[in-house]
Amino acid sequence: MKMNICVIGTGYVGLVSGVCFSDAGNNVTCLDIDAQKVENLKNGIIPIYEPGLTELVEKNISEGRLSFTTDYAEGMKDADLVIIAVGTPPKENGEANLQYIEAAARSIAEHLHDYKVIVTKSTVPVGTGAMIKGVIKEVVGHEEFDVASNPEFLREGSAIYDTVNMERAVIGVESEKAEAILKELHAPFTKNIVVTNIETSEMIKYASNAFLATKISFINEVANVCELVGADVTKVAEGMGYDPRIGPQFLNAGIGYGGSCFPKDTSALVKIADQVGYDFKIVKDVEAVNGLQRFKVVDKLVEAFDGDLTDKKIAVLGLAFKPNTDDMRDAPSVDVIPKLQELGADITAYDRIAEKNAKALIPNLRTGQDLYEVIQNSDAILILTEWDEVRELDLEKVATLVNSKVIIDGRNIFDPALMEENGFYYASIGRKTVKA
């Protein structure tokens, strides 16, 4: 059975999910209160960078399964499912801000005229489903609807693949009817469907992200010890990763995590625990380690120039928190570049995809559109994002362009032996510094 779906919110989660659900044959209306954004989407102008998304939007619009609106009445009219995928940005204290969730719930209630399943796909604290149900019941005066939780597990840069090839779908429900509908929706994407109550579903998302963040901070702590004892963290991670109880994923030492999920979700989980009287010590330490780790590359640059970065020309390669996205939320570059500027360094950065968003966050950021032009005449190269074109640098060409052959690699993308062969001073994370 093909479903009629209304998706509220056209950010990463809402837009990617809606487009992929339409590509599976469902009729999807994506709703957003931002009129300009909706108009752009109708014309195939996508507000985010995500590989393959533009083509998929154009395909499903042309085939009549995907549409966009600002009107709740239009979006919800024939919908079997209403999916809430609005933002839950952190408050100053780390707690998730639910104002957009509550506003969406009230708007849904005002246009709820028949049975629908109202699904929360946004990452929300435990108890949000109950809050949504209460808000809607208060407005409509009955319970002839179902509320459910269906958290997303998308990685920016591969969000379409992650949707179409779901490792698992988690659905938190209160009724067999809602369970049947959500199982049918996910049947084309995965056979691994975890069915639970709403509160457990909400917790699964936070627990998953906090655990992955913990693996990242753990291997970065190991990397810092490796540098002190002469070990190689990449080999340590390889040796650990073959153990099926550990696995190799998220054991890449570097300058820590960023983006829209891990920082926000770890903070929110700590806050959830605080509110019920539990001190979540592990996750607090994970956050502390991550905050410090991004500055390791600054220390390595300072060391490379005997403590003085004044007027040193630094080519920063990569601004986004990870490759294949333009997302600058909590990207290490946002902290690292101002610190280098404070130390007197002259910064030019390269990231064609994230450049515009980066300039809105980093004062006085100078960028270039050509990778090798940015590198030319630099005193050092600093790698912050492992874009493919950075991985594929022509080292022989680089050697002819720079003032001094210094590379500080925050993502461990090069083999130290190769750098030594090419005569570079090369400092990475958790490995011996090459001083050619």
PDB file of N, CA and C in Angstrom, residues 78-128:
ATOM      1  N   ASP A  78      -5.033  14.706   3.065  1.00  0.00           N
ATOM      2  CA  ASP A  78      -5.225  13.270   2.796  1.00  0.00           C
ATOM      3  C   ASP A  78      -4.153  12.406   3.449  1.00  0.00           C
ATOM      4  N   ALA A  79      -3.388  12.982   4.368  1.00  0.00           N
ATOM      5  CA  ALA A  79      -2.243  12.268   4.916  1.00  0.00           C
ATOM      6  C   ALA A  79      -2.654  11.128   5.844  1.00  0.00           C
ATOM      7  N   ASP A  80      -1.997   9.985   5.671  1.00  0.00           N
ATOM      8  CA  ASP A  80      -2.127   8.887   6.626  1.00  0.00           C
ATOM      9  C   ASP A  80      -1.146   9.088   7.779  1.00  0.00           C
ATOM     10  N   LEU A  81      -0.003   9.639   7.433  1.00  0.00           N
ATOM     11  CA  LEU A  81       1.075   9.883   8.396  1.00  0.00           C
ATOM     12  C   LEU A  81       1.463  11.351   8.374  1.00  0.00           C
ATOM     13  N   VAL A  82       1.682  11.929   9.555  1.00  0.00           N
ATOM     14  CA  VAL A  82       2.255  13.264   9.657  1.00  0.00           C
ATOM     15  C   VAL A  82       3.556  13.129  10.432  1.00  0.00           C
ATOM     16  N   ILE A  83       4.671  13.459   9.776  1.00  0.00           N
ATOM     17  CA  ILE A  83       5.996  13.279  10.371  1.00  0.00           C
ATOM     18  C   ILE A  83       6.556  14.628  10.807  1.00  0.00           C
ATOM     19  N   ILE A  84       6.866  14.747  12.076  1.00  0.00           N
ATOM     20  CA  ILE A  84       7.462  15.980  12.602  1.00  0.00           C
ATOM     21  C   ILE A  84       8.981  15.859  12.512  1.00  0.00           C
ATOM     22  N   ALA A  85       9.601  16.742  11.738  1.00  0.00           N
ATOM     23  CA  ALA A  85      11.060  16.700  11.539  1.00  0.00           C
ATOM     24  C   ALA A  85      11.645  18.098  11.651  1.00  0.00           C
ATOM     25  N   VAL A  86      11.143  18.865  12.609  1.00  0.00           N
ATOM     26  CA  VAL A  86      11.640  20.228  12.807  1.00  0.00           C
ATOM     27  C   VAL A  86      12.864  20.203  13.704  1.00  0.00           C
ATOM     28  N   GLY A  87      13.557  21.321  13.787  1.00  0.00           N
ATOM     29  CA  GLY A  87      14.786  21.394  14.563  1.00  0.00           C
ATOM     30  C   GLY A  87      14.541  21.383  16.065  1.00  0.00           C
ATOM     31  N   THR A  88      15.530  20.841  16.787  1.00  0.00           N
ATOM     32  CA  THR A  88      15.517  20.881  18.257  1.00  0.00           C
ATOM     33  C   THR A  88      16.873  21.410  18.724  1.00  0.00           C
ATOM     34  N   PRO A  89      17.168  22.672  18.423  1.00  0.00           N
ATOM     35  CA  PRO A  89      18.495  23.213  18.752  1.00  0.00           C
ATOM     36  C   PRO A  89      18.719  23.253  20.258  1.00  0.00           C
ATOM     37  N   PRO A  90      19.977  23.218  20.678  1.00  0.00           N
ATOM     38  CA  PRO A  90      20.249  23.242  22.125  1.00  0.00           C
ATOM     39  C   PRO A  90      20.037  24.630  22.713  1.00  0.00           C
ATOM     40  N   LYS A  91      19.532  24.660  23.940  1.00  0.00           N
ATOM     41  CA  LYS A  91      19.506  25.902  24.696  1.00  0.00           C
ATOM     42  C   LYS A  91      20.911  26.137  25.264  1.00  0.00           C
ATOM     43  N   GLU A  92      21.093  27.272  25.900  1.00  0.00           N
ATOM     44  CA  GLU A  92      22.419  27.589  26.446  1.00  0.00           C
ATOM     45  C   GLU A  92      22.859  26.569  27.490  1.00  0.00           C
ATOM     46  N   ASN A  93      21.895  25.964  28.192  1.00  0.00           N
ATOM     47  CA  ASN A  93      22.237  24.986  29.233  1.00  0.00           C
ATOM     48  C   ASN A  93      22.378  23.565  28.698  1.00  0.00           C
ATOM     49  N   GLY A  94      22.275  23.387  27.358  1.00  0.00           N
ATOM     50  CA  GLY A  94      22.417  22.076  26.751  1.00  0.00           C
ATOM     51  C   GLY A  94      21.120  21.334  26.541  1.00  0.00           C
ATOM     52  N   GLU A  95      20.058  21.788  27.159  1.00  0.00           N
ATOM     53  CA  GLU A  95      18.750  21.143  27.008  1.00  0.00           C
ATOM     54  C   GLU A  95      18.211  21.365  25.596  1.00  0.00           C
ATOM     55  N   ALA A  96      17.512  20.373  25.055  1.00  0.00           N
ATOM     56  CA  ALA A  96      16.919  20.523  23.718  1.00  0.00           C
ATOM     57  C   ALA A  96      15.769  21.525  23.760  1.00  0.00           C
ATOM     58  N   ASN A  97      15.766  22.418  22.800  1.00  0.00           N
ATOM     59  CA  ASN A  97      14.699  23.416  22.693  1.00  0.00           C
ATOM     60  C   ASN A  97      13.540  22.816  21.904  1.00  0.00           C
ATOM     61  N   LEU A  98      12.398  22.682  22.553  1.00  0.00           N
ATOM     62  CA  LEU A  98      11.243  22.015  21.936  1.00  0.00           C
ATOM     63  C   LEU A  98      10.183  22.992  21.427  1.00  0.00           C
ATOM     64  N   GLN A  99      10.530  24.272  21.289  1.00  0.00           N
ATOM     65  CA  GLN A  99       9.506  25.234  20.884  1.00  0.00           C
ATOM     66  C   GLN A  99       8.959  24.948  19.490  1.00  0.00           C
ATOM     67  N   TYR A 100       9.817  24.455  18.582  1.00  0.00           N
ATOM     68  CA  TYR A 100       9.344  24.174  17.224  1.00  0.00           C
ATOM     69  C   TYR A 100       8.512  22.895  17.185  1.00  0.00           C
ATOM     70  N   ILE A 101       8.844  21.954  18.055  1.00  0.00           N
ATOM     71  CA  ILE A 101       8.044  20.734  18.180  1.00  0.00           C
ATOM     72  C   ILE A 101       6.647  21.078  18.673  1.00  0.00           C
ATOM     73  N   GLU A 102       6.586  21.873  19.712  1.00  0.00           N
ATOM     74  CA  GLU A 102       5.277  22.240  20.281  1.00  0.00           C
ATOM     75  C   GLU A 102       4.453  23.052  19.287  1.00  0.00           C
ATOM     76  N   ALA A 103       5.105  23.969  18.570  1.00  0.00           N
ATOM     77  CA  ALA A 103       4.387  24.768  17.572  1.00  0.00           C
ATOM     78  C   ALA A 103       3.828  23.878  16.467  1.00  0.00           C
ATOM     79  N   ALA A 104       4.619  22.899  16.021  1.00  0.00           N
ATOM     80  CA  ALA A 104       4.152  21.965  14.996  1.00  0.00           C
ATOM     81  C   ALA A 104       2.977  21.148  15.515  1.00  0.00           C
ATOM     82  N   ALA A 105       3.051  20.699  16.775  1.00  0.00           N
ATOM     83  CA  ALA A 105       1.964  19.909  17.359  1.00  0.00           C
ATOM     84  C   ALA A 105       0.665  20.702  17.405  1.00  0.00           C
ATOM     85  N   ARG A 106       0.746  21.978  17.755  1.00  0.00           N
ATOM     86  CA  ARG A 106      -0.464  22.815  17.808  1.00  0.00           C
ATOM     87  C   ARG A 106      -1.040  23.028  16.409  1.00  0.00           C
ATOM     88  N   SER A 107      -0.178  23.239  15.439  1.00  0.00           N
ATOM     89  CA  SER A 107      -0.665  23.422  14.067  1.00  0.00           C
ATOM     90  C   SER A 107      -1.288  22.141  13.526  1.00  0.00           C
ATOM     91  N   ILE A 108      -0.689  21.005  13.854  1.00  0.00           N
ATOM     92  CA  ILE A 108      -1.271  19.720  13.453  1.00  0.00           C
ATOM     93  C   ILE A 108      -2.661  19.572  14.051  1.00  0.00           C
ATOM     94  N   ALA A 109      -2.767  19.870  15.340  1.00  0.00           N
ATOM     95  CA  ALA A 109      -4.056  19.720  16.034  1.00  0.00           C
ATOM     96  C   ALA A 109      -5.145  20.571  15.405  1.00  0.00           C
ATOM     97  N   GLU A 110      -4.784  21.763  14.968  1.00  0.00           N
ATOM     98  CA  GLU A 110      -5.771  22.672  14.376  1.00  0.00           C
ATOM     99  C   GLU A 110      -6.295  22.171  13.038  1.00  0.00           C
ATOM    100  N   HIS A 111      -5.584  21.217  12.425  1.00  0.00           N
ATOM    101  CA  HIS A 111      -5.998  20.701  11.116  1.00  0.00           C
ATOM    102  C   HIS A 111      -6.227  19.188  11.142  1.00  0.00           C
ATOM    103  N   LEU A 112      -6.461  18.648  12.330  1.00  0.00           N
ATOM    104  CA  LEU A 112      -6.657  17.206  12.489  1.00  0.00           C
ATOM    105  C   LEU A 112      -8.147  16.890  12.474  1.00  0.00           C
ATOM    106  N   HIS A 113      -8.614  16.351  11.347  1.00  0.00           N
ATOM    107  CA  HIS A 113     -10.050  16.101  11.183  1.00  0.00           C
ATOM    108  C   HIS A 113     -10.391  14.624  11.055  1.00  0.00           C
ATOM    109  N   ASP A 114      -9.373  13.765  10.969  1.00  0.00           N
ATOM    110  CA  ASP A 114      -9.618  12.330  10.915  1.00  0.00           C
ATOM    111  C   ASP A 114      -8.396  11.613  11.494  1.00  0.00           C
ATOM    112  N   TYR A 115      -8.467  10.291  11.572  1.00  0.00           N
ATOM    113  CA  TYR A 115      -7.380   9.537  12.189  1.00  0.00           C
ATOM    114  C   TYR A 115      -6.082   9.675  11.387  1.00  0.00           C
ATOM    115  N   LYS A 116      -5.018   9.955  12.113  1.00  0.00           N
ATOM    116  CA  LYS A 116      -3.693   9.990  11.519  1.00  0.00           C
ATOM    117  C   LYS A 116      -2.690   9.512  12.566  1.00  0.00           C
ATOM    118  N   VAL A 117      -1.567   9.014  12.078  1.00  0.00           N
ATOM    119  CA  VAL A 117      -0.440   8.710  12.962  1.00  0.00           C
ATOM    120  C   VAL A 117       0.512   9.894  12.907  1.00  0.00           C
ATOM    121  N   ILE A 118       0.787  10.474  14.054  1.00  0.00           N
ATOM    122  CA  ILE A 118       1.663  11.645  14.143  1.00  0.00           C
ATOM    123  C   ILE A 118       2.997  11.171  14.699  1.00  0.00           C
ATOM    124  N   VAL A 119       4.016  11.225  13.855  1.00  0.00           N
ATOM    125  CA  VAL A 119       5.299  10.592  14.142  1.00  0.00           C
ATOM    126  C   VAL A 119       6.375  11.648  14.376  1.00  0.00           C
ATOM    127  N   THR A 120       7.102  11.511  15.467  1.00  0.00           N
ATOM    128  CA  THR A 120       8.233  12.405  15.721  1.00  0.00           C
ATOM    129  C   THR A 120       9.506  11.772  15.186  1.00  0.00           C
ATOM    130  N   LYS A 121      10.122  12.419  14.204  1.00  0.00           N
ATOM    131  CA  LYS A 121      11.406  11.964  13.673  1.00  0.00           C
ATOM    132  C   LYS A 121      12.548  12.851  14.176  1.00  0.00           C
ATOM    133  N   SER A 122      12.232  14.038  14.650  1.00  0.00           N
ATOM    134  CA  SER A 122      13.250  14.884  15.269  1.00  0.00           C
ATOM    135  C   SER A 122      13.828  14.170  16.484  1.00  0.00           C
ATOM    136  N   THR A 123      15.069  14.511  16.822  1.00  0.00           N
ATOM    137  CA  THR A 123      15.680  13.974  18.033  1.00  0.00           C
ATOM    138  C   THR A 123      15.166  14.764  19.226  1.00  0.00           C
ATOM    139  N   VAL A 124      14.452  14.075  20.117  1.00  0.00           N
ATOM    140  CA  VAL A 124      13.764  14.766  21.211  1.00  0.00           C
ATOM    141  C   VAL A 124      13.994  14.045  22.533  1.00  0.00           C
ATOM    142  N   PRO A 125      13.948  14.772  23.650  1.00  0.00           N
ATOM    143  CA  PRO A 125      14.114  14.143  24.960  1.00  0.00           C
ATOM    144  C   PRO A 125      12.982  13.169  25.275  1.00  0.00           C
ATOM    145  N   VAL A 126      13.284  12.247  26.171  1.00  0.00           N
ATOM    146  CA  VAL A 126      12.259  11.307  26.619  1.00  0.00           C
ATOM    147  C   VAL A 126      11.105  12.079  27.250  1.00  0.00           C
ATOM    148  N   GLY A 127       9.910  11.747  26.828  1.00  0.00           N
ATOM    149  CA  GLY A 127       8.722  12.428  27.315  1.00  0.00           C
ATOM    150  C   GLY A 127       8.104  13.377  26.298  1.00  0.00           C
ATOM    151  N   THR A 128       8.809  13.607  25.195  1.00  0.00           N
ATOM    152  CA  THR A 128       8.290  14.539  24.185  1.00  0.00           C
ATOM    153  C   THR A 128       7.041  13.993  23.506  1.00  0.00           C
TER     154      THR A 128
END
